[in-house]
Coordinates of N, CA, C and O in Angstrom, one line a residue:
X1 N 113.1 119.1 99.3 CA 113.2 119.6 100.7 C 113.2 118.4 101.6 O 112.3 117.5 101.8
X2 N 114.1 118.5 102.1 CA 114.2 117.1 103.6 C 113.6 117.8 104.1 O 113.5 119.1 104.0
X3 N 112.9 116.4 105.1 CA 112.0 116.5 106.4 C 112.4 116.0 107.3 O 113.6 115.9 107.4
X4 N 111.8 115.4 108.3 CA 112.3 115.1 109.1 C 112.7 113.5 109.5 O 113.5 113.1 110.3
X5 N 111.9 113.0 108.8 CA 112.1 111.5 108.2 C 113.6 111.3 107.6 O 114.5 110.5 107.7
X6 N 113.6 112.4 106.8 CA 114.7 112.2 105.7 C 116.3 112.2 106.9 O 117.2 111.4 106.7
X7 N 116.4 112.9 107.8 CA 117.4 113.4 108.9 C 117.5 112.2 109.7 O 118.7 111.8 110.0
X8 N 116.5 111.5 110.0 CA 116.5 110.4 110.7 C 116.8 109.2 110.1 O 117.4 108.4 110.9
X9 N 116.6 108.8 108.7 CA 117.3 107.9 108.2 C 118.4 108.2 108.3 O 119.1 107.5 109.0
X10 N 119.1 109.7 107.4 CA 120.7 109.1 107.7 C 120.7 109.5 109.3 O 121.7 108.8 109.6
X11 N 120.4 109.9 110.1 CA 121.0 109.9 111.6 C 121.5 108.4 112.5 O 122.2 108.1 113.4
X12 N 120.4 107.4 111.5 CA 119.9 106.0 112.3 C 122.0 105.1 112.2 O 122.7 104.7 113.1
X13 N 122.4 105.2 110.5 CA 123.7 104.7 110.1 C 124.7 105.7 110.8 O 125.9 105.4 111.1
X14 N 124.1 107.0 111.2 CA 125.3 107.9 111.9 C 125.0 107.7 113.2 O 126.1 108.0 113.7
X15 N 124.5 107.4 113.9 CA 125.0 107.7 115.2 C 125.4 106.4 115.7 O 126.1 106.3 116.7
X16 N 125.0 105.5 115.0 CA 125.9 103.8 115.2 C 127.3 103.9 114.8 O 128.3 103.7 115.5
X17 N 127.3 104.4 113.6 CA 128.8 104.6 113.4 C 129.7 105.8 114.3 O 130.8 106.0 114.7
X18 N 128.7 106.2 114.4 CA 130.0 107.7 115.1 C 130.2 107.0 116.9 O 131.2 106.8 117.4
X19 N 129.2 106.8 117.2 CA 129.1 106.6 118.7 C 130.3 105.6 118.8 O 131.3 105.7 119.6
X20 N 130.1 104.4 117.8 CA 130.9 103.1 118.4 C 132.3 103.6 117.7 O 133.2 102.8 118.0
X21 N 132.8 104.8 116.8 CA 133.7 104.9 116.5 C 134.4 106.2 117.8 O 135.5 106.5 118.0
X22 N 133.6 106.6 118.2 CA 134.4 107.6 119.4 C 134.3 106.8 120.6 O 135.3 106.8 121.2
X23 N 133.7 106.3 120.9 CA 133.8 105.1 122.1 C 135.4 104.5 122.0 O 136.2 104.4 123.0
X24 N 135.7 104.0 120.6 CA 136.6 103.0 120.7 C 137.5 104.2 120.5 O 138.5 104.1 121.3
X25 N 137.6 105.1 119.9 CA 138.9 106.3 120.0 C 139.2 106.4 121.2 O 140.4 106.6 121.4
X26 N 138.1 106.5 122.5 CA 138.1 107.0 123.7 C 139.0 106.0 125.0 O 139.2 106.1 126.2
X27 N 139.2 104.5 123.6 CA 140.1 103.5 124.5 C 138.5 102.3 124.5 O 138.9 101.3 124.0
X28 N 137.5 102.2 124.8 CA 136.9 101.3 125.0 C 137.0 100.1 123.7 O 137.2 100.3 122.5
X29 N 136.7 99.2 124.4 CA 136.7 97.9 123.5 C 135.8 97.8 122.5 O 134.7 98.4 122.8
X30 N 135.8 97.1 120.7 CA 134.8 97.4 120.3 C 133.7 96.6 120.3 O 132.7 97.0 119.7
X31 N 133.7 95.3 121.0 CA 132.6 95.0 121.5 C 131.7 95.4 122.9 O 130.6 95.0 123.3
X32 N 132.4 96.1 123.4 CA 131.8 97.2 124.3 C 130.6 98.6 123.6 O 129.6 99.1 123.9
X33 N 131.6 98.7 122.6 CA 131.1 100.3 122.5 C 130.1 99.9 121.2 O 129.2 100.7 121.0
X34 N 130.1 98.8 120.3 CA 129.0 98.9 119.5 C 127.6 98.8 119.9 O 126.8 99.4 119.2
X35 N 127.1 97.8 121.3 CA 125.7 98.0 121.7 C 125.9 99.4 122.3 O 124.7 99.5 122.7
X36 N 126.3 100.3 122.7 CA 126.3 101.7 122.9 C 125.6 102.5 121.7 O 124.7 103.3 121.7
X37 N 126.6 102.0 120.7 CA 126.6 102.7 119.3 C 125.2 102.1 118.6 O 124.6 102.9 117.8
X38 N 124.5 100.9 118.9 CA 123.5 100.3 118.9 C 122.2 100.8 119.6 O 121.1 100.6 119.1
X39 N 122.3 101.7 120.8 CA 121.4 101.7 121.7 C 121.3 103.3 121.2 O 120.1 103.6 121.6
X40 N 121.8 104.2 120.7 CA 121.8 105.4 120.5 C 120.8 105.4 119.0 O 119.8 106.0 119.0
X41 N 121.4 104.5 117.9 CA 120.7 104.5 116.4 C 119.3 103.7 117.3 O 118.3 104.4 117.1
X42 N 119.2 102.6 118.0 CA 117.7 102.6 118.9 C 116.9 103.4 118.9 O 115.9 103.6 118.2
X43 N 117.4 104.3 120.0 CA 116.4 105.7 120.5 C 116.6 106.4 119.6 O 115.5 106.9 119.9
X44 N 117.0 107.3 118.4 CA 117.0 107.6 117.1 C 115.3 107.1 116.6 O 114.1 107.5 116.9
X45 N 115.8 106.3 116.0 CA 114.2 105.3 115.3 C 113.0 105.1 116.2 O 111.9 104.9 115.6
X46 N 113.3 105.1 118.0 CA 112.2 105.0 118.8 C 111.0 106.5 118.6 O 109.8 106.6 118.3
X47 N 112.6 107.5 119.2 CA 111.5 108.4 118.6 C 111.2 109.0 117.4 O 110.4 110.0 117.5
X48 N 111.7 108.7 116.1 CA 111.0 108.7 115.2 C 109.7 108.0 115.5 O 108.8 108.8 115.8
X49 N 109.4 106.8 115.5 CA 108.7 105.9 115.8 C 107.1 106.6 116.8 O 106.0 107.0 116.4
X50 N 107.6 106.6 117.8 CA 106.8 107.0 119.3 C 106.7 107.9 119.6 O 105.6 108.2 120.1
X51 N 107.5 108.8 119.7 CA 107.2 110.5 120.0 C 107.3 111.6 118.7 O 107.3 112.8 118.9
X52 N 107.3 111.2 117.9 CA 107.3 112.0 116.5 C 106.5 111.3 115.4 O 106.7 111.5 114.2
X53 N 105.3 110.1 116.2 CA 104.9 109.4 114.8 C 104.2 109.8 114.1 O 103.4 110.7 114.3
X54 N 104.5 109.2 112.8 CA 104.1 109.5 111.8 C 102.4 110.2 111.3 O 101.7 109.2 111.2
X55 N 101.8 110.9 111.0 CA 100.0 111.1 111.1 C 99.7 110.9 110.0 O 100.4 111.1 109.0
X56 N 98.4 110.6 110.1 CA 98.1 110.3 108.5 C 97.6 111.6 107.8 O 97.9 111.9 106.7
X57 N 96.8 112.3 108.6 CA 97.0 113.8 107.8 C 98.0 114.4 107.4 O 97.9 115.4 106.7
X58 N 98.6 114.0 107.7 CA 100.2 114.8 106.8 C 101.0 114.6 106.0 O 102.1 115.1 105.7
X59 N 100.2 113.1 105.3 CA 100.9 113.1 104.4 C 100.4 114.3 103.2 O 99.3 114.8 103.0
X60 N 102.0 114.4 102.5 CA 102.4 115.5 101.4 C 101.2 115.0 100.2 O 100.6 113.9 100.1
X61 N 101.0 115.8 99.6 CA 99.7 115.7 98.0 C 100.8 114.9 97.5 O 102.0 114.9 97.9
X62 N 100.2 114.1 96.4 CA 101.2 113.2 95.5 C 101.1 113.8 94.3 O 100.1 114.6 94.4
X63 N 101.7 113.9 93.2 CA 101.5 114.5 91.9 C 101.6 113.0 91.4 O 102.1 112.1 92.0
X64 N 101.0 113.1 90.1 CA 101.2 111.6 89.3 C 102.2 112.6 87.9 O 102.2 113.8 87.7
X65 N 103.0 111.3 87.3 CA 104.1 111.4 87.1 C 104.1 112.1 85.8 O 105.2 112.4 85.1
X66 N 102.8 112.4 85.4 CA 102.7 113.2 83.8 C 101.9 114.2 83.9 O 101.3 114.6 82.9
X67 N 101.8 114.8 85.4 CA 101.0 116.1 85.6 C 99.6 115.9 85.7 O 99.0 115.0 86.4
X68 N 99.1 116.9 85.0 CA 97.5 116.6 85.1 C 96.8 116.0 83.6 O 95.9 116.3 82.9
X69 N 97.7 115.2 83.7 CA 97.1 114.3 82.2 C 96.0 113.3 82.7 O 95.5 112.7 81.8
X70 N 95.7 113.1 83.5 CA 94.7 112.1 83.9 C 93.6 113.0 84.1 O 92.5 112.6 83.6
X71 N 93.7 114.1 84.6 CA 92.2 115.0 84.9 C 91.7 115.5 83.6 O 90.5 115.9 83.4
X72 N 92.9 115.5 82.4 CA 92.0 116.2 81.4 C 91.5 115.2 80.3 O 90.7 115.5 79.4
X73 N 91.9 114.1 80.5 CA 91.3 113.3 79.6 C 90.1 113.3 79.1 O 89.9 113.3 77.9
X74 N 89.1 113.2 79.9 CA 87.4 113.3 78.8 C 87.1 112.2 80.0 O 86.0 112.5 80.5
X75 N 87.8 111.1 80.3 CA 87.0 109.7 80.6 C 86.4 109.9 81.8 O 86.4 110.9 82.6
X76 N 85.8 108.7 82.0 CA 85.2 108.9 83.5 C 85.6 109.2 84.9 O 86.5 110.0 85.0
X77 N 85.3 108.8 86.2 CA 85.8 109.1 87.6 C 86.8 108.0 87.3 O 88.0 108.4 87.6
X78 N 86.7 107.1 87.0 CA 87.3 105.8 87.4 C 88.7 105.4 85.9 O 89.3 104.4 85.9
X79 N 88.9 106.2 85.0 CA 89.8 106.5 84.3 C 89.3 105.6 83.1 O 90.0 105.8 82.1
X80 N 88.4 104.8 82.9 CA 88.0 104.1 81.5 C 87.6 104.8 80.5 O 88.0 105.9 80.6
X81 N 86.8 104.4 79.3 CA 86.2 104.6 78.4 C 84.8 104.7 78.7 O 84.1 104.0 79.3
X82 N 84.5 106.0 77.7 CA 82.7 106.1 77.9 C 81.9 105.5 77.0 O 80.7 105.6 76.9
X83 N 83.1 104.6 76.2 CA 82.1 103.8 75.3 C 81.4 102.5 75.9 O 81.8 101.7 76.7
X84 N 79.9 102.8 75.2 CA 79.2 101.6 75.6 C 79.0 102.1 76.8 O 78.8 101.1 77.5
X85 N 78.8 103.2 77.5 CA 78.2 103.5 78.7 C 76.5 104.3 78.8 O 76.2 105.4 78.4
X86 N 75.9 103.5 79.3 CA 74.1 103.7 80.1 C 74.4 105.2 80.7 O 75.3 105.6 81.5
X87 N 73.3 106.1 79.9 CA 73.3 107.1 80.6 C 72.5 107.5 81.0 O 72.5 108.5 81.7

């Protein structure tokens, strides 16, 4: 499922490319219209950045990559062996 992170990456290569390519359709020069097309993929990433930042509560649960094979193992908190362990 995209989020909203995911929209903003590709938005950041699109709106540089689209802007400085309709600018220059529209007759302007293309070193005119690329800091245009520059200043739009900007404010894109700004507010990613600054008005939509990122929280640390929100990051998504992670799964590890072989399920819950780590929780059923037997071993300790810390994933070693209980050999040779003071109890």
């Amino acid at each position: 499922m995209a989020g909203y992170y995911d929209y903003v990456l590709g938005l950041i290569p699109g709106a540089l490319i689209g802007v400085t390519a309709s600018l220059t359709l529209v007759g302007l020069s293309l070193t005119a219209a690329l800091p245009v097309g520059a200043a739009a993929a900007g404010a894109v990433m700004a507010h990613a950045m600054f008005v939509r930042n990122p929280v640390a509560g929100e990051v998504p649960a992670r799964r590890s990559l072989d399920g819950d094979a780590g929780e059923r193992s037997g071993g300790s908190a810390t994933g070693g062996s209980s050999a040779g362990a003071v109890d």
